[in-house]
Amino acid sequence: MQPRMQVLQGDITTLEVDVIVNAANSSLLGGGGVDGAIHRAAGPALLDACRQVRQQQGECPPGHAVITAAGNLKAKAVIHTVGPVWRGGEENEARLLEDAYRNSLQLAEANSYTSIAFPAISTGVYGYPKAAAAEIAVNTVAAHLIRRPQLQQVIFVCFDDEMTKLYQRLLTQHIQ
Ligand code: AR6
């Protein structure tokens, strides 16, 4: 049986999973990094969908998540979550990063999806230390999956070698 948590190095926009998670900002209106890549690959329909969510719900605060259709992506939906900006570690960053992962997983389950791919939220422009962020990602997802059979596959998508190795090491410590 495949482990439910997996690591993959590459571009998250190419994955054929039910849900791709976007490391967005509170405006939900696009940006650089993985956010820019997802919007480019999905096409203008994604921005339209984000604008609609914004009109209905306002901005998306750090730790929260919203779901939209996925435009031209192979995924069925995009969950946009906002990670914390790293400000030294005393500003509730760890808690907000956990919330971003947990709320994304809950939203995927609430929409009956079974596979989801995460980028390493907050580890780019937002400056969260990579090792600490990877540990939070894996521990939060692992804790969430216990006794929840619906999500069959959670893929951590890494862009660079360093991040990939960090996740690989962490996943070997988890019996799935
Ligand atoms: N596939 C997978 N991972 C990627 C990709 C990709 N195509 N592109 C970048 N990464 P970042 P943040 C990795 O900066 O730190 C945006 O402007 C990257 O190497 O995208 O949460 C938003 O609009 C890094 O490890 O997100 C916000 O303003 C990780 O994705 C702000 O950046 C996250 O880097 C959010 O900052």
PDB file of C-alpha atoms and ligand atoms in Angstrom:
ATOM      1  CA  MET A   1       0.000   0.000   0.000  1.00  0.00           C
ATOM      2  CA  GLN A   2       1.240   3.520  -0.849  1.00  0.00           C
ATOM      3  CA  PRO A   3       2.000   5.715   2.136  1.00  0.00           C
ATOM      4  CA  ARG A   4      -0.578   8.470   2.476  1.00  0.00           C
ATOM      5  CA  MET A   5       2.056  11.181   2.877  1.00  0.00           C
ATOM      6  CA  GLN A   6       4.572  11.558   0.059  1.00  0.00           C
ATOM      7  CA  VAL A   7       7.278  14.006  -1.043  1.00  0.00           C
ATOM      8  CA  LEU A   8       7.727  15.094  -4.617  1.00  0.00           C
ATOM      9  CA  GLN A   9      10.229  17.525  -6.075  1.00  0.00           C
ATOM     10  CA  GLY A  10       8.910  19.687  -8.905  1.00  0.00           C
ATOM     11  CA  ASP A  11       6.241  22.122  -9.994  1.00  0.00           C
ATOM     12  CA  ILE A  12       2.970  21.788  -8.092  1.00  0.00           C
ATOM     13  CA  THR A  13       0.951  23.172 -11.021  1.00  0.00           C
ATOM     14  CA  THR A  14       1.516  20.007 -13.065  1.00  0.00           C
ATOM     15  CA  LEU A  15       0.024  17.560 -10.571  1.00  0.00           C
ATOM     16  CA  GLU A  16      -3.078  15.488 -11.193  1.00  0.00           C
ATOM     17  CA  VAL A  17      -4.534  15.515  -7.730  1.00  0.00           C
ATOM     18  CA  ASP A  18      -7.965  16.589  -6.556  1.00  0.00           C
ATOM     19  CA  VAL A  19      -6.691  19.712  -4.817  1.00  0.00           C
ATOM     20  CA  ILE A  20      -3.630  21.914  -5.142  1.00  0.00           C
ATOM     21  CA  VAL A  21      -2.952  24.250  -2.238  1.00  0.00           C
ATOM     22  CA  ASN A  22      -1.795  27.765  -3.027  1.00  0.00           C
ATOM     23  CA  ALA A  23       0.456  29.755  -0.675  1.00  0.00           C
ATOM     24  CA  ALA A  24      -1.520  32.936  -1.259  1.00  0.00           C
ATOM     25  CA  ASN A  25      -1.622  36.333   0.415  1.00  0.00           C
ATOM     26  CA  SER A  26      -4.588  37.847   2.222  1.00  0.00           C
ATOM     27  CA  SER A  27      -5.759  39.744  -0.852  1.00  0.00           C
ATOM     28  CA  LEU A  28      -6.293  36.445  -2.745  1.00  0.00           C
ATOM     29  CA  LEU A  29      -5.511  38.379  -5.908  1.00  0.00           C
ATOM     30  CA  GLY A  30      -2.274  36.661  -6.886  1.00  0.00           C
ATOM     31  CA  GLY A  31       1.407  37.374  -6.334  1.00  0.00           C
ATOM     32  CA  GLY A  32       4.831  35.859  -6.985  1.00  0.00           C
ATOM     33  CA  GLY A  33       6.306  32.466  -6.113  1.00  0.00           C
ATOM     34  CA  VAL A  34       3.992  29.478  -6.169  1.00  0.00           C
ATOM     35  CA  ASP A  35       0.972  31.810  -6.193  1.00  0.00           C
ATOM     36  CA  GLY A  36       2.139  33.385  -9.451  1.00  0.00           C
ATOM     37  CA  ALA A  37       2.905  29.983 -10.967  1.00  0.00           C
ATOM     38  CA  ILE A  38      -0.552  28.620 -10.067  1.00  0.00           C
ATOM     39  CA  HIS A  39      -2.346  31.648 -11.496  1.00  0.00           C
ATOM     40  CA  ARG A  40      -0.289  31.514 -14.705  1.00  0.00           C
ATOM     41  CA  ALA A  41      -1.007  27.824 -15.208  1.00  0.00           C
ATOM     42  CA  ALA A  42      -4.685  28.068 -14.264  1.00  0.00           C
ATOM     43  CA  GLY A  43      -5.443  31.076 -16.457  1.00  0.00           C
ATOM     44  CA  PRO A  44      -7.700  34.087 -15.791  1.00  0.00           C
ATOM     45  CA  ALA A  45     -10.627  31.957 -14.572  1.00  0.00           C
ATOM     46  CA  LEU A  46      -8.746  31.445 -11.303  1.00  0.00           C
ATOM     47  CA  LEU A  47      -8.393  35.159 -10.653  1.00  0.00           C
ATOM     48  CA  ASP A  48     -12.087  35.626 -11.418  1.00  0.00           C
ATOM     49  CA  ALA A  49     -12.942  32.896  -8.929  1.00  0.00           C
ATOM     50  CA  CYS A  50     -10.700  34.509  -6.307  1.00  0.00           C
ATOM     51  CA  ARG A  51     -12.315  37.895  -6.892  1.00  0.00           C
ATOM     52  CA  GLN A  52     -15.730  36.342  -6.296  1.00  0.00           C
ATOM     53  CA  VAL A  53     -14.606  34.785  -3.016  1.00  0.00           C
ATOM     54  CA  ARG A  54     -13.153  38.115  -1.965  1.00  0.00           C
ATOM     55  CA  GLN A  55     -16.395  39.911  -2.733  1.00  0.00           C
ATOM     56  CA  GLN A  56     -18.324  37.406  -0.635  1.00  0.00           C
ATOM     57  CA  GLN A  57     -15.920  36.887   2.271  1.00  0.00           C
ATOM     58  CA  GLY A  58     -13.422  39.741   2.202  1.00  0.00           C
ATOM     59  CA  GLU A  59      -9.724  39.176   2.747  1.00  0.00           C
ATOM     60  CA  CYS A  60      -8.343  35.825   3.870  1.00  0.00           C
ATOM     61  CA  PRO A  61      -6.436  36.241   7.154  1.00  0.00           C
ATOM     62  CA  PRO A  62      -3.270  34.227   7.886  1.00  0.00           C
ATOM     63  CA  GLY A  63      -4.110  30.647   8.892  1.00  0.00           C
ATOM     64  CA  HIS A  64      -7.407  30.616   7.006  1.00  0.00           C
ATOM     65  CA  ALA A  65      -8.228  28.903   3.700  1.00  0.00           C
ATOM     66  CA  VAL A  66     -10.744  29.251   0.869  1.00  0.00           C
ATOM     67  CA  ILE A  67     -11.552  26.995  -2.075  1.00  0.00           C
ATOM     68  CA  THR A  68     -12.113  27.782  -5.762  1.00  0.00           C
ATOM     69  CA  ALA A  69     -12.353  25.923  -9.052  1.00  0.00           C
ATOM     70  CA  ALA A  70      -9.009  25.284 -10.745  1.00  0.00           C
ATOM     71  CA  GLY A  71      -9.273  26.852 -14.203  1.00  0.00           C
ATOM     72  CA  ASN A  72      -6.966  25.106 -16.680  1.00  0.00           C
ATOM     73  CA  LEU A  73      -5.115  23.075 -14.058  1.00  0.00           C
ATOM     74  CA  LYS A  74      -5.389  19.297 -13.992  1.00  0.00           C
ATOM     75  CA  ALA A  75      -6.489  19.538 -10.377  1.00  0.00           C
ATOM     76  CA  LYS A  76     -10.212  19.801  -9.624  1.00  0.00           C
ATOM     77  CA  ALA A  77      -9.903  22.636  -7.129  1.00  0.00           C
ATOM     78  CA  VAL A  78      -7.451  25.080  -5.605  1.00  0.00           C
ATOM     79  CA  ILE A  79      -7.379  25.788  -1.899  1.00  0.00           C
ATOM     80  CA  HIS A  80      -5.854  29.182  -1.204  1.00  0.00           C
ATOM     81  CA  THR A  81      -4.358  29.492   2.235  1.00  0.00           C
ATOM     82  CA  VAL A  82      -2.299  32.264   3.758  1.00  0.00           C
ATOM     83  CA  GLY A  83       0.739  31.364   5.796  1.00  0.00           C
ATOM     84  CA  PRO A  84       2.323  33.651   8.367  1.00  0.00           C
ATOM     85  CA  VAL A  85       5.082  36.109   7.558  1.00  0.00           C
ATOM     86  CA  TRP A  86       8.119  35.090   9.635  1.00  0.00           C
ATOM     87  CA  ARG A  87       8.842  37.823  12.192  1.00  0.00           C
ATOM     88  CA  GLY A  88      11.315  35.998  14.404  1.00  0.00           C
ATOM     89  CA  GLY A  89       9.051  33.344  15.886  1.00  0.00           C
ATOM     90  CA  GLU A  90       7.344  35.274  18.697  1.00  0.00           C
ATOM     91  CA  GLU A  91       4.334  36.411  16.683  1.00  0.00           C
ATOM     92  CA  ASN A  92       2.277  33.221  16.704  1.00  0.00           C
ATOM     93  CA  GLU A  93       3.872  32.095  13.427  1.00  0.00           C
ATOM     94  CA  ALA A  94       3.966  28.366  14.281  1.00  0.00           C
ATOM     95  CA  ARG A  95       0.307  28.318  15.281  1.00  0.00           C
ATOM     96  CA  LEU A  96      -0.730  30.171  12.143  1.00  0.00           C
ATOM     97  CA  LEU A  97       1.249  27.796   9.931  1.00  0.00           C
ATOM     98  CA  GLU A  98      -0.412  24.793  11.606  1.00  0.00           C
ATOM     99  CA  ASP A  99      -3.801  26.443  11.069  1.00  0.00           C
ATOM    100  CA  ALA A 100      -3.036  26.952   7.362  1.00  0.00           C
ATOM    101  CA  TYR A 101      -2.364  23.218   6.908  1.00  0.00           C
ATOM    102  CA  ARG A 102      -5.249  22.058   9.101  1.00  0.00           C
ATOM    103  CA  ASN A 103      -7.842  24.387   7.579  1.00  0.00           C
ATOM    104  CA  SER A 104      -6.761  23.340   4.082  1.00  0.00           C
ATOM    105  CA  LEU A 105      -7.146  19.651   4.938  1.00  0.00           C
ATOM    106  CA  GLN A 106     -10.565  20.272   6.488  1.00  0.00           C
ATOM    107  CA  LEU A 107     -11.741  22.205   3.457  1.00  0.00           C
ATOM    108  CA  ALA A 108     -10.622  19.402   1.122  1.00  0.00           C
ATOM    109  CA  GLU A 109     -12.494  16.849   3.230  1.00  0.00           C
ATOM    110  CA  ALA A 110     -15.588  19.021   3.440  1.00  0.00           C
ATOM    111  CA  ASN A 111     -15.636  19.010  -0.379  1.00  0.00           C
ATOM    112  CA  SER A 112     -15.226  15.219  -0.550  1.00  0.00           C
ATOM    113  CA  TYR A 113     -11.754  15.273  -2.098  1.00  0.00           C
ATOM    114  CA  THR A 114      -9.294  12.478  -1.435  1.00  0.00           C
ATOM    115  CA  SER A 115      -5.938  13.761  -2.696  1.00  0.00           C
ATOM    116  CA  ILE A 116      -4.175  17.053  -2.013  1.00  0.00           C
ATOM    117  CA  ALA A 117      -0.797  18.615  -2.764  1.00  0.00           C
ATOM    118  CA  PHE A 118       0.852  21.277  -0.594  1.00  0.00           C
ATOM    119  CA  PRO A 119       3.734  23.600  -1.396  1.00  0.00           C
ATOM    120  CA  ALA A 120       6.052  24.497   1.489  1.00  0.00           C
ATOM    121  CA  ILE A 121       3.824  27.308   2.747  1.00  0.00           C
ATOM    122  CA  SER A 122       5.587  30.466   4.017  1.00  0.00           C
ATOM    123  CA  THR A 123       9.107  29.228   3.193  1.00  0.00           C
ATOM    124  CA  GLY A 124       9.670  31.574   0.233  1.00  0.00           C
ATOM    125  CA  VAL A 125       8.833  35.274   0.282  1.00  0.00           C
ATOM    126  CA  TYR A 126       7.365  34.979   3.805  1.00  0.00           C
ATOM    127  CA  GLY A 127      10.729  33.815   5.159  1.00  0.00           C
ATOM    128  CA  TYR A 128       9.745  30.979   7.514  1.00  0.00           C
ATOM    129  CA  PRO A 129      12.856  28.877   8.345  1.00  0.00           C
ATOM    130  CA  LYS A 130      12.660  25.818   6.121  1.00  0.00           C
ATOM    131  CA  ALA A 131      13.410  23.053   8.631  1.00  0.00           C
ATOM    132  CA  ALA A 132      10.948  24.391  11.194  1.00  0.00           C
ATOM    133  CA  ALA A 133       8.256  24.859   8.557  1.00  0.00           C
ATOM    134  CA  ALA A 134       8.730  21.340   7.175  1.00  0.00           C
ATOM    135  CA  GLU A 135       8.423  19.877  10.667  1.00  0.00           C
ATOM    136  CA  ILE A 136       5.170  21.733  11.271  1.00  0.00           C
ATOM    137  CA  ALA A 137       3.831  20.656   7.881  1.00  0.00           C
ATOM    138  CA  VAL A 138       4.532  16.958   8.415  1.00  0.00           C
ATOM    139  CA  ASN A 139       3.474  16.851  12.075  1.00  0.00           C
ATOM    140  CA  THR A 140       0.236  18.746  11.450  1.00  0.00           C
ATOM    141  CA  VAL A 141      -0.753  16.590   8.491  1.00  0.00           C
ATOM    142  CA  ALA A 142       0.223  13.344  10.240  1.00  0.00           C
ATOM    143  CA  ALA A 143      -1.806  14.265  13.327  1.00  0.00           C
ATOM    144  CA  HIS A 144      -4.760  15.205  11.148  1.00  0.00           C
ATOM    145  CA  LEU A 145      -4.739  11.960   9.150  1.00  0.00           C
ATOM    146  CA  ILE A 146      -5.031   9.743  12.198  1.00  0.00           C
ATOM    147  CA  ARG A 147      -8.536   8.244  12.284  1.00  0.00           C
ATOM    148  CA  ARG A 148      -9.508  10.144   9.127  1.00  0.00           C
ATOM    149  CA  PRO A 149      -9.588   7.710   6.222  1.00  0.00           C
ATOM    150  CA  GLN A 150     -10.999  10.057   3.583  1.00  0.00           C
ATOM    151  CA  LEU A 151      -7.758  11.709   2.505  1.00  0.00           C
ATOM    152  CA  GLN A 152      -5.825   8.962   0.734  1.00  0.00           C
ATOM    153  CA  GLN A 153      -2.911  10.998  -0.540  1.00  0.00           C
ATOM    154  CA  VAL A 154      -1.134  14.108   0.739  1.00  0.00           C
ATOM    155  CA  ILE A 155       1.812  15.211  -1.397  1.00  0.00           C
ATOM    156  CA  PHE A 156       4.382  17.707  -0.145  1.00  0.00           C
ATOM    157  CA  VAL A 157       5.746  19.368  -3.261  1.00  0.00           C
ATOM    158  CA  CYS A 158       9.225  20.844  -2.920  1.00  0.00           C
ATOM    159  CA  PHE A 159      10.974  23.102  -5.343  1.00  0.00           C
ATOM    160  CA  ASP A 160      14.584  22.585  -4.287  1.00  0.00           C
ATOM    161  CA  ASP A 161      16.858  19.770  -3.099  1.00  0.00           C
ATOM    162  CA  GLU A 162      17.242  21.148   0.426  1.00  0.00           C
ATOM    163  CA  MET A 163      13.505  21.211   1.078  1.00  0.00           C
ATOM    164  CA  THR A 164      13.018  17.787  -0.504  1.00  0.00           C
ATOM    165  CA  LYS A 165      15.645  16.225   1.758  1.00  0.00           C
ATOM    166  CA  LEU A 166      14.134  17.848   4.839  1.00  0.00           C
ATOM    167  CA  TYR A 167      10.722  16.361   4.085  1.00  0.00           C
ATOM    168  CA  GLN A 168      12.145  12.954   3.161  1.00  0.00           C
ATOM    169  CA  ARG A 169      13.930  12.767   6.497  1.00  0.00           C
ATOM    170  CA  LEU A 170      10.817  13.785   8.413  1.00  0.00           C
ATOM    171  CA  LEU A 171       8.573  11.314   6.609  1.00  0.00           C
ATOM    172  CA  THR A 172      10.821   8.359   7.410  1.00  0.00           C
ATOM    173  CA  GLN A 173      10.144   9.134  11.075  1.00  0.00           C
ATOM    174  CA  HIS A 174       6.400   8.731  10.643  1.00  0.00           C
ATOM    175  CA  ILE A 175       4.850   5.285  10.462  1.00  0.00           C
ATOM    176  CA  GLN A 176       1.906   5.669   8.134  1.00  0.00           C
TER     177      GLN A 176
HETATM  178  N1  AR6 B   1       5.765  24.461  -7.222  1.00  0.00           N
HETATM  179  C1  AR6 B   1       6.083  24.097  -5.963  1.00  0.00           C
HETATM  180  N2  AR6 B   1       6.691  24.905  -5.076  1.00  0.00           N
HETATM  181  C2  AR6 B   1       7.012  26.155  -5.501  1.00  0.00           C
HETATM  182  C3  AR6 B   1       6.716  26.622  -6.804  1.00  0.00           C
HETATM  183  C4  AR6 B   1       6.064  25.718  -7.685  1.00  0.00           C
HETATM  184  N3  AR6 B   1       5.729  26.063  -8.928  1.00  0.00           N
HETATM  185  N4  AR6 B   1       7.163  27.904  -6.893  1.00  0.00           N
HETATM  186  C5  AR6 B   1       7.717  28.217  -5.710  1.00  0.00           C
HETATM  187  N5  AR6 B   1       7.644  27.173  -4.871  1.00  0.00           N
HETATM  188  P1  AR6 B   1       6.325  31.387  -1.886  1.00  0.00           P
HETATM  189  P2  AR6 B   1       5.227  32.118   0.750  1.00  0.00           P
HETATM  190  C6  AR6 B   1       8.073  27.042  -3.470  1.00  0.00           C
HETATM  191  O1  AR6 B   1       7.227  32.568  -1.866  1.00  0.00           O
HETATM  192  O2  AR6 B   1       6.580  32.096   1.366  1.00  0.00           O
HETATM  193  C7  AR6 B   1       3.454  35.161  -3.028  1.00  0.00           C
HETATM  194  O3  AR6 B   1       3.796  36.348  -3.677  1.00  0.00           O
HETATM  195  C8  AR6 B   1       9.156  27.956  -2.967  1.00  0.00           C
HETATM  196  O4  AR6 B   1      10.433  27.441  -3.288  1.00  0.00           O
HETATM  197  O5  AR6 B   1       5.620  31.057  -3.140  1.00  0.00           O
HETATM  198  O6  AR6 B   1       4.088  31.452   1.478  1.00  0.00           O
HETATM  199  C9  AR6 B   1       2.076  35.230  -2.397  1.00  0.00           C
HETATM  200  O7  AR6 B   1       1.172  36.016  -3.151  1.00  0.00           O
HETATM  201  C10 AR6 B   1       8.904  27.944  -1.471  1.00  0.00           C
HETATM  202  O8  AR6 B   1       9.545  26.825  -0.856  1.00  0.00           O
HETATM  203  O9  AR6 B   1       5.171  31.507  -0.743  1.00  0.00           O
HETATM  204  C11 AR6 B   1       2.368  35.840  -1.064  1.00  0.00           C
HETATM  205  O10 AR6 B   1       2.438  37.256  -1.139  1.00  0.00           O
HETATM  206  C12 AR6 B   1       7.393  27.744  -1.363  1.00  0.00           C
HETATM  207  O11 AR6 B   1       6.953  27.383  -2.667  1.00  0.00           O
HETATM  208  C13 AR6 B   1       3.709  35.295  -0.705  1.00  0.00           C
HETATM  209  O12 AR6 B   1       4.350  34.973  -1.943  1.00  0.00           O
HETATM  210  C14 AR6 B   1       6.622  28.946  -0.884  1.00  0.00           C
HETATM  211  O13 AR6 B   1       7.197  30.129  -1.418  1.00  0.00           O
HETATM  212  C15 AR6 B   1       3.607  34.010   0.089  1.00  0.00           C
HETATM  213  O14 AR6 B   1       4.878  33.642   0.516  1.00  0.00           O
END
